[in-house]
Tab-separated table of C-alpha atoms in Angstrom:
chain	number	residue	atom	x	y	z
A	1	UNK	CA	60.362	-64.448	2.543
A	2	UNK	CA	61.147	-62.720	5.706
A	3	UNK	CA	61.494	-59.760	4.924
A	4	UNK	CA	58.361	-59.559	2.631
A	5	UNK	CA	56.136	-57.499	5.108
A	6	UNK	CA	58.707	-55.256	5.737
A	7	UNK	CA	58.911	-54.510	1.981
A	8	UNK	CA	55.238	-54.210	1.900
A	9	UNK	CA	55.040	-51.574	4.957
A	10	UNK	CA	57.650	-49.502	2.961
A	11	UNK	CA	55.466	-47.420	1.186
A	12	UNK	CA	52.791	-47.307	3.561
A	13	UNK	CA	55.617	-45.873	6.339
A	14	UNK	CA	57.515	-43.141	4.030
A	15	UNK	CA	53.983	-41.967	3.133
A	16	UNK	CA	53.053	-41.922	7.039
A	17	UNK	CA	56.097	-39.493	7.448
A	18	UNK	CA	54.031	-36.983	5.883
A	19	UNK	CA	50.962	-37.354	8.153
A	20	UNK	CA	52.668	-35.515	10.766
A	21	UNK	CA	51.375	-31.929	10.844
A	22	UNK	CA	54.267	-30.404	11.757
A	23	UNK	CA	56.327	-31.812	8.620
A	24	UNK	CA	53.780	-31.574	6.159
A	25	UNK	CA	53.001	-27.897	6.683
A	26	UNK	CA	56.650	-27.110	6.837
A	27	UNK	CA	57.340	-29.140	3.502
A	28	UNK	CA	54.118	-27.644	2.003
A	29	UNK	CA	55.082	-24.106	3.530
A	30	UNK	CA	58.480	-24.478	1.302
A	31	UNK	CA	56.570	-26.095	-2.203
A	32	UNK	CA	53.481	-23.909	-2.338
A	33	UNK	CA	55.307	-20.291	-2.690
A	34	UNK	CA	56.763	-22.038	-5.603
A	35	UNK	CA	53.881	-23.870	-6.966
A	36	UNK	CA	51.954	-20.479	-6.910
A	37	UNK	CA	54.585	-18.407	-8.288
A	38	UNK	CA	54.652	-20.966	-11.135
A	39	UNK	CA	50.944	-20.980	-12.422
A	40	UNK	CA	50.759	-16.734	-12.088
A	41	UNK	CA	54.037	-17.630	-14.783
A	42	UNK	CA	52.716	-19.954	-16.499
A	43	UNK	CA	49.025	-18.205	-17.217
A	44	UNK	CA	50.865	-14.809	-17.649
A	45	UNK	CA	51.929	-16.778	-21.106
A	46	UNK	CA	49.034	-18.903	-21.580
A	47	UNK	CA	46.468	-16.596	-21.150
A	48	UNK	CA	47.076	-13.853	-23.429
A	49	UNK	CA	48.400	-16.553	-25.618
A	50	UNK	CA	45.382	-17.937	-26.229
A	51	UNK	CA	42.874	-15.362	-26.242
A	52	UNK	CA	44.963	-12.709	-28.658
A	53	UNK	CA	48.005	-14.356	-29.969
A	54	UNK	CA	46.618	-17.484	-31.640
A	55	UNK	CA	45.019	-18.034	-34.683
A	56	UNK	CA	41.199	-18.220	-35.363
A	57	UNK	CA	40.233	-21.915	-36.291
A	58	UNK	CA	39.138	-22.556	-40.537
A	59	UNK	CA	35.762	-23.785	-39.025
A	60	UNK	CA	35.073	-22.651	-35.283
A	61	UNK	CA	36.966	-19.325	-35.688
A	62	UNK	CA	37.027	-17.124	-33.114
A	63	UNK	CA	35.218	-19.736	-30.817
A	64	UNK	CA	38.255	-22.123	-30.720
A	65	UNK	CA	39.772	-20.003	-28.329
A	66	UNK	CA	37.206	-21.447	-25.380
A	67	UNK	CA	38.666	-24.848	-26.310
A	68	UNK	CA	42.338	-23.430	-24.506
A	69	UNK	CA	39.925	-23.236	-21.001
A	70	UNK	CA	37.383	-26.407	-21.991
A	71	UNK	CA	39.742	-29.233	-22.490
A	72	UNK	CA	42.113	-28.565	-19.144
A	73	UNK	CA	38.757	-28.362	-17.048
A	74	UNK	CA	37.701	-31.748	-18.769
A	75	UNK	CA	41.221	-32.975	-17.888
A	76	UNK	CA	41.438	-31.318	-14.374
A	77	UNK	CA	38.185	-32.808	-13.677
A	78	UNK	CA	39.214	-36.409	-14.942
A	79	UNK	CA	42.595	-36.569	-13.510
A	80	UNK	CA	41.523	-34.719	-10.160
A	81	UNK	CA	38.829	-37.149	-9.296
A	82	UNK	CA	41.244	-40.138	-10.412
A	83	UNK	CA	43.790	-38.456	-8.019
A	84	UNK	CA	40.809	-38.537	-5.418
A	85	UNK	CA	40.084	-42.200	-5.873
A	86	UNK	CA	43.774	-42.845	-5.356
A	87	UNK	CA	44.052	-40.626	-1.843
A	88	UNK	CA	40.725	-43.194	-0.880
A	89	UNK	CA	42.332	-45.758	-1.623
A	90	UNK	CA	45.322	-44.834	0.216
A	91	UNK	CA	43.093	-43.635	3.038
A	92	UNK	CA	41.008	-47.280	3.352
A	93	UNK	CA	44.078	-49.411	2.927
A	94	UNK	CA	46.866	-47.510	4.585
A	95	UNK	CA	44.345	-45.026	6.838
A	96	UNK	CA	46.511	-42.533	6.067
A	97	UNK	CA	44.814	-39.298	7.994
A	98	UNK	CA	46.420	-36.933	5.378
A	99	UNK	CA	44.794	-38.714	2.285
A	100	UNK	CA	41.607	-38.275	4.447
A	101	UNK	CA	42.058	-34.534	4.697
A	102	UNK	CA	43.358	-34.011	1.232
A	103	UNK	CA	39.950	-35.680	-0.203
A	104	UNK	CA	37.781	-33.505	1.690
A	105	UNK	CA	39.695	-30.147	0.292
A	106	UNK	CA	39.897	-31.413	-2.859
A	107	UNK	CA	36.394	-32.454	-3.936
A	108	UNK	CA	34.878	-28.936	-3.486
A	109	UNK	CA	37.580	-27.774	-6.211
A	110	UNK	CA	37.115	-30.769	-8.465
A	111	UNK	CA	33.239	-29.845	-8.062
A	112	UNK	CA	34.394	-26.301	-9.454
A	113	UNK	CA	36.149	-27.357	-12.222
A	114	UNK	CA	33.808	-29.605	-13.730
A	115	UNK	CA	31.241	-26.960	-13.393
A	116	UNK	CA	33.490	-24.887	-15.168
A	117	UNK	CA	34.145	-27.507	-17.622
A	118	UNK	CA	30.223	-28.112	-18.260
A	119	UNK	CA	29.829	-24.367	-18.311
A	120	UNK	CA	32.552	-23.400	-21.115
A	121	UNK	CA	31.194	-26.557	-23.020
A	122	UNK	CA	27.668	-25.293	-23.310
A	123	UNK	CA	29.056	-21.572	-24.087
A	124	UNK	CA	31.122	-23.019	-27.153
A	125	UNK	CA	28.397	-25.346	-27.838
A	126	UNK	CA	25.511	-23.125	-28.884
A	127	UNK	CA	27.365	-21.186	-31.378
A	128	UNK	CA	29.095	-24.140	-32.884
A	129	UNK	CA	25.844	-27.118	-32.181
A	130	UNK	CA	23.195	-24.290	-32.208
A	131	UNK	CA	22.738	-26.161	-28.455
A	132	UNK	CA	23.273	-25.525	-24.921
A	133	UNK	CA	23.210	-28.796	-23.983
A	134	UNK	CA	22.823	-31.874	-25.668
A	135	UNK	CA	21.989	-35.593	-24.236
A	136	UNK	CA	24.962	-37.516	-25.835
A	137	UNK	CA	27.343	-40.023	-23.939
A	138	UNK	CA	29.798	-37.581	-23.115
A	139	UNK	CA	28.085	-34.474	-22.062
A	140	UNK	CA	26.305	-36.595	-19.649
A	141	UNK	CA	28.618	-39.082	-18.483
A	142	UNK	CA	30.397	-35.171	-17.428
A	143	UNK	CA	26.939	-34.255	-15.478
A	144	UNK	CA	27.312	-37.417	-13.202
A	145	UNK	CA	31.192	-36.459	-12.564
A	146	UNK	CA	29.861	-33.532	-11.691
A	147	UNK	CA	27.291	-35.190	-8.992
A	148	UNK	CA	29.621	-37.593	-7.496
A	149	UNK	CA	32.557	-34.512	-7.106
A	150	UNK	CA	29.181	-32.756	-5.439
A	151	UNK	CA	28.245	-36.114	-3.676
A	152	UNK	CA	32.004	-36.879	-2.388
A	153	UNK	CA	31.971	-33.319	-0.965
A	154	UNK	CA	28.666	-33.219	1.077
A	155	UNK	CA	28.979	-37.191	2.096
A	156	UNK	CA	31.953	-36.360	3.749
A	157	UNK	CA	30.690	-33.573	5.584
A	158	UNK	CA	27.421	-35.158	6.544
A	159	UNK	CA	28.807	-36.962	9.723
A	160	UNK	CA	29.115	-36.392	12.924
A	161	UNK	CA	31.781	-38.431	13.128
A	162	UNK	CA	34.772	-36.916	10.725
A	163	UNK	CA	36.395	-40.294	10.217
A	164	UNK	CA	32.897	-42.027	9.333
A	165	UNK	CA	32.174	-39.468	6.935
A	166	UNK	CA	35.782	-39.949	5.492
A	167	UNK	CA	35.161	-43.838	5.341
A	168	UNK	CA	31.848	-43.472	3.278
A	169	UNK	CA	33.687	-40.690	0.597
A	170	UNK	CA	36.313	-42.807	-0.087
A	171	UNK	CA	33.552	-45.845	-0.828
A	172	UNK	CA	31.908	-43.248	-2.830
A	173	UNK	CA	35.015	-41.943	-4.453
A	174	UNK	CA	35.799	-45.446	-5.508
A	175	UNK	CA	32.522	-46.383	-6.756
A	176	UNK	CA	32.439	-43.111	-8.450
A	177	UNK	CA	36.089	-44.156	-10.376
A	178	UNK	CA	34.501	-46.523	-12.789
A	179	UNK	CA	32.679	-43.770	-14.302
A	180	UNK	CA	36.413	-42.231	-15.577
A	181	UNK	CA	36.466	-44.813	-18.507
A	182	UNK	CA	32.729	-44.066	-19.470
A	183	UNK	CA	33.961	-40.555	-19.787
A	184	UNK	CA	36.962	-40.700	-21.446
A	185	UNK	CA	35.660	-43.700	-23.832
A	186	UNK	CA	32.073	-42.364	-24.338
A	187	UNK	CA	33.275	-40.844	-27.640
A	188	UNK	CA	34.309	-44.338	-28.692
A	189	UNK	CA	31.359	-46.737	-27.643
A	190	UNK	CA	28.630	-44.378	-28.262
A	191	UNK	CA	28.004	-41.986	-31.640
A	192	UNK	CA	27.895	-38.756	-29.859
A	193	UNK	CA	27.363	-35.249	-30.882
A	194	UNK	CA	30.839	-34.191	-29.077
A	195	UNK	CA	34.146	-34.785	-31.119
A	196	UNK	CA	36.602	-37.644	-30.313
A	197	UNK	CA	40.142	-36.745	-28.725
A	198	UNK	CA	41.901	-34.497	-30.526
A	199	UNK	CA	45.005	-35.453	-28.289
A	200	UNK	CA	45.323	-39.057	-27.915
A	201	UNK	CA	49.414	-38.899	-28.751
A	202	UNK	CA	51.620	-35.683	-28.219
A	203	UNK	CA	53.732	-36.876	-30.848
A	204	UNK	CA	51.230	-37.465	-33.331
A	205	UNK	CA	47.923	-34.713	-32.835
A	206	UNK	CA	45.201	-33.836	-34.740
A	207	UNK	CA	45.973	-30.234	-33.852
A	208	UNK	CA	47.859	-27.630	-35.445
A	209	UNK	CA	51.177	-26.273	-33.197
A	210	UNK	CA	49.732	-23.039	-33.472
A	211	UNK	CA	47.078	-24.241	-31.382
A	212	UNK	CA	48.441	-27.022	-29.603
A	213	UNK	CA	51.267	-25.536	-27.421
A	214	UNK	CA	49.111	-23.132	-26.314
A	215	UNK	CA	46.526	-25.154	-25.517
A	216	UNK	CA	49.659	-27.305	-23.438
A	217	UNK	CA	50.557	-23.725	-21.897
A	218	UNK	CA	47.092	-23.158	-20.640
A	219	UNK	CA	46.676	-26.901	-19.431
A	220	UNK	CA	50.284	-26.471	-17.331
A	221	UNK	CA	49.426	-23.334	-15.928
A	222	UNK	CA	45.748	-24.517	-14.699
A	223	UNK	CA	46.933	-27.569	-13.691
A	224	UNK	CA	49.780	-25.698	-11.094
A	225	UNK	CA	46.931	-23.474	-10.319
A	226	UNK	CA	44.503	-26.271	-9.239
A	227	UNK	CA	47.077	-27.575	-6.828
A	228	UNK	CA	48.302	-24.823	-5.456
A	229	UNK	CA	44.678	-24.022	-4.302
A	230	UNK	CA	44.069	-27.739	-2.658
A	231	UNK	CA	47.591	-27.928	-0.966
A	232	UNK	CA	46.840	-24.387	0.248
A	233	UNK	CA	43.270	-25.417	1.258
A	234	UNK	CA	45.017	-28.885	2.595
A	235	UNK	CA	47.018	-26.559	4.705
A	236	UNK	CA	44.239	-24.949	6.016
A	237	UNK	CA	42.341	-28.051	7.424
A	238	UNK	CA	45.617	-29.715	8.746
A	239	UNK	CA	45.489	-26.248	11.031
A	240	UNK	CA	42.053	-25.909	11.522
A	241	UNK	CA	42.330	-29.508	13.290
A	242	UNK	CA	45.189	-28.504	14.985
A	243	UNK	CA	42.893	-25.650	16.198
A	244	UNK	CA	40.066	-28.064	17.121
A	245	UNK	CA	42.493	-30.774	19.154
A	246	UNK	CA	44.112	-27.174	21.360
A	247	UNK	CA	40.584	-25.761	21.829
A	248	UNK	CA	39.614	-29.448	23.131
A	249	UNK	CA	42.468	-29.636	25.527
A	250	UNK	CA	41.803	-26.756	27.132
A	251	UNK	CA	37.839	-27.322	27.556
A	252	UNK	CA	38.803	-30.655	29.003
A	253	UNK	CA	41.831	-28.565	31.853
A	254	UNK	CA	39.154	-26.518	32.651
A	255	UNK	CA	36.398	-29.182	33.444
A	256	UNK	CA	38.752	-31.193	35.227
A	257	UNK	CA	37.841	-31.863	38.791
A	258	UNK	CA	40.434	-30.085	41.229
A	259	UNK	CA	43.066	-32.815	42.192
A	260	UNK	CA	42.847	-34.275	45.905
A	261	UNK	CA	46.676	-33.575	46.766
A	262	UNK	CA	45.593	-30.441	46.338
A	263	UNK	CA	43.196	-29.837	49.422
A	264	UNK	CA	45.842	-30.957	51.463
B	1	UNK	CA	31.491	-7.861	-30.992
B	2	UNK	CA	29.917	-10.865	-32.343
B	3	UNK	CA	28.485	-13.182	-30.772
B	4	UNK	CA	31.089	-15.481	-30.502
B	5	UNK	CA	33.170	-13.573	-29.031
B	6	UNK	CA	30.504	-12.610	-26.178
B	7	UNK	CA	30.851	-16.501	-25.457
B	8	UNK	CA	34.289	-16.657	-25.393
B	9	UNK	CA	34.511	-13.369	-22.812
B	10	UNK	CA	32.190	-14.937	-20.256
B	11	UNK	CA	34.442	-18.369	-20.918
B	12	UNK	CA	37.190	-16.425	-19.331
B	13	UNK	CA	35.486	-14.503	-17.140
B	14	UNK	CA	34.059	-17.639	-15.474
B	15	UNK	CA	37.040	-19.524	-15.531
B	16	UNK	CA	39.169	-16.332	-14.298
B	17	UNK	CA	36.411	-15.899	-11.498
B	18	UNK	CA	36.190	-19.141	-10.766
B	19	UNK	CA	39.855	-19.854	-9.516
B	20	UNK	CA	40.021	-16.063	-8.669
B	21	UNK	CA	37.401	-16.687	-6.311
B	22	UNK	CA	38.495	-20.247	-5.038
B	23	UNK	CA	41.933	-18.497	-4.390
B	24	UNK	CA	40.267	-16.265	-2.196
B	25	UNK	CA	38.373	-18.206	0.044
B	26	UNK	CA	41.304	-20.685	0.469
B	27	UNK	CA	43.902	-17.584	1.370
B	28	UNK	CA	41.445	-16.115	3.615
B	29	UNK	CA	40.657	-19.491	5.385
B	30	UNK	CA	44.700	-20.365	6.006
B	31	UNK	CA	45.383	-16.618	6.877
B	32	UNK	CA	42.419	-17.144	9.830
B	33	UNK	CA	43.567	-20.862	10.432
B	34	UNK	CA	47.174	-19.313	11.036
B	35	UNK	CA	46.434	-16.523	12.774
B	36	UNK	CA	43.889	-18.548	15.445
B	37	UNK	CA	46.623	-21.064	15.649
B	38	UNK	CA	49.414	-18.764	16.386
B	39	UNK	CA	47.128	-17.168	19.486
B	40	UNK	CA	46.684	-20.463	20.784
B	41	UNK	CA	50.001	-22.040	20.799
B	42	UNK	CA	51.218	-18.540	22.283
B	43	UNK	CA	48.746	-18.871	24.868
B	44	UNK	CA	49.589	-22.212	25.511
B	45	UNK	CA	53.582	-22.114	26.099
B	46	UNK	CA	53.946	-20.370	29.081
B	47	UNK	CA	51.882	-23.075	30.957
């Protein structure tokens, strides 16, 4: 029983070793060349993989091939914004001030991505649907992902206050979390006009390996790509602040009154 | 080319542009974050 808050604080304090600037953008210095270097790999395969090298689908043909950029948006959108509601978490329980700052860099991305994700959707849809855009479950449970990526990044900004506004975006990214089931389970509950997962087990799909593993390739490389660009942006803000706390010091030396001892 | 592949083009395109372009901004901003920081804490050692 003793020891039981100690045990408790043990996550909370090895994740506090990476709020110190210093450390993270040392660590992050080492990973990002790395992570970077990975995706250009990765895409460099995926890429021309999937727009030349694999096969037309029996019934979409030559449209398939937006499905290689579609799905890892819908997944970068879904995962990324249930990454965000665990750094708000982490933020309100553990007021973690990296969590904070990693939340406001990454919702501007996420924002991107679904956009992208609603964008390549309606471009495959109206050759295969004869529809831009149709009001089923899942095309619209997508639209309000989009607004609460959009909502998450312009509450947090809205403040005065930085730590306010971080306090209200992680409320909002919370909230925002229950709508992750609607999405992925909209194709379930409701009979929508969008197809159910194709990829609900990687050992058992309802897709072909010729257009699976590329689809994988594509998923991998967009996926390192997506990080790379928030740690760098992460980065960024963790030296911006930096910036901001210097720039303060030295307004506040300068308006200091002269010091007494020194008249003498 | 058809039409389909028109959509699939501007699918990469935007996709390509998109993280092309959210690449950018993000190495610009830490090459200016770095470089103002750099200044500061050269400025500020000596004192």
């Amino acid at each position: 029983m003793s020891n039981a808050p100690s045990l408790a604080a043990r996550p909370a304090a090895s994740l506090h070793r990476f709020a110190n600037p210093g450390r993270f953008l040392r660590l992050s210095g080492r990973v990002l060349p790395w992570l970077a270097g990975a995706a250009v790999l990765v895409l460099a395969v995926g890429l021309p993989w999937a727009l030349l090298f694999s096969p037309p689908d029996w019934q979409q043909g030559e449209t398939v091939r937006i499905m290689y950029l579609h799905v890892p948006m819908a997944w970068l959108a879904m995962g990324g914004y249930a990454g965000l509601a665990v750094g708000s978490a982490m933020a309100l329980v553990w007021r973690h001030p990296l969590a904070d700052l990693a939340a406001r860099e990454l919702s501007p991305v996420g924002a991107a991505v679904t956009a992208l994700c609603l964008a390549t959707g309606s471009l495959w849809g109206k050759p295969m649907w004869g529809a831009w855009w149709v009001w089923d479950a899942r095309l619209t449970s997508v639209l309000v992902l989009f607004f609460l990526w959009l909502g998450h990044a312009a509450l947090v900004r809205a403040f005065d206050d930085p730590e306010r506004g971080a306090r209200m975006g992680a409320i909002l990214a919370l909230v925002g979390a229950l709508n992750l089931p609607v999405v992925k389970f909209s194709v379930d509950w409701w009979n929508t006009l969008h197809q159910p997962a194709s990829l609900t087990r990687v050992n058992a799909p309802a897709l072909h390996v010729d257009i699976l593993y590329p689809l994988l390739t594509c998923t991998l490389g967009l996926t390192l790509a997506f990080a790379a660009v928030v740690l760098l942006r992460v980065r960024a803000a963790v030296m911006e602040r930096r910036i901001r706390a210097l720039q303060m010091a030295a307004a506040r030396r300068a308006e200091a009154p002269p010091m007494v001892g020194a008249e003498s | 080319m058809s039409l389909h592949w028109w959509h699939v083009a501007i699918s990469y395109a935007l996709v390509l542009g998109g993280f092309a372009a959210l690449t950018a901004t993000a190495v610009l901003r830490h090459a200016q974050a770095k470089r103002v920081l750099a200044r500061l804490e050269t400025r500020k050692r000596p004192a």
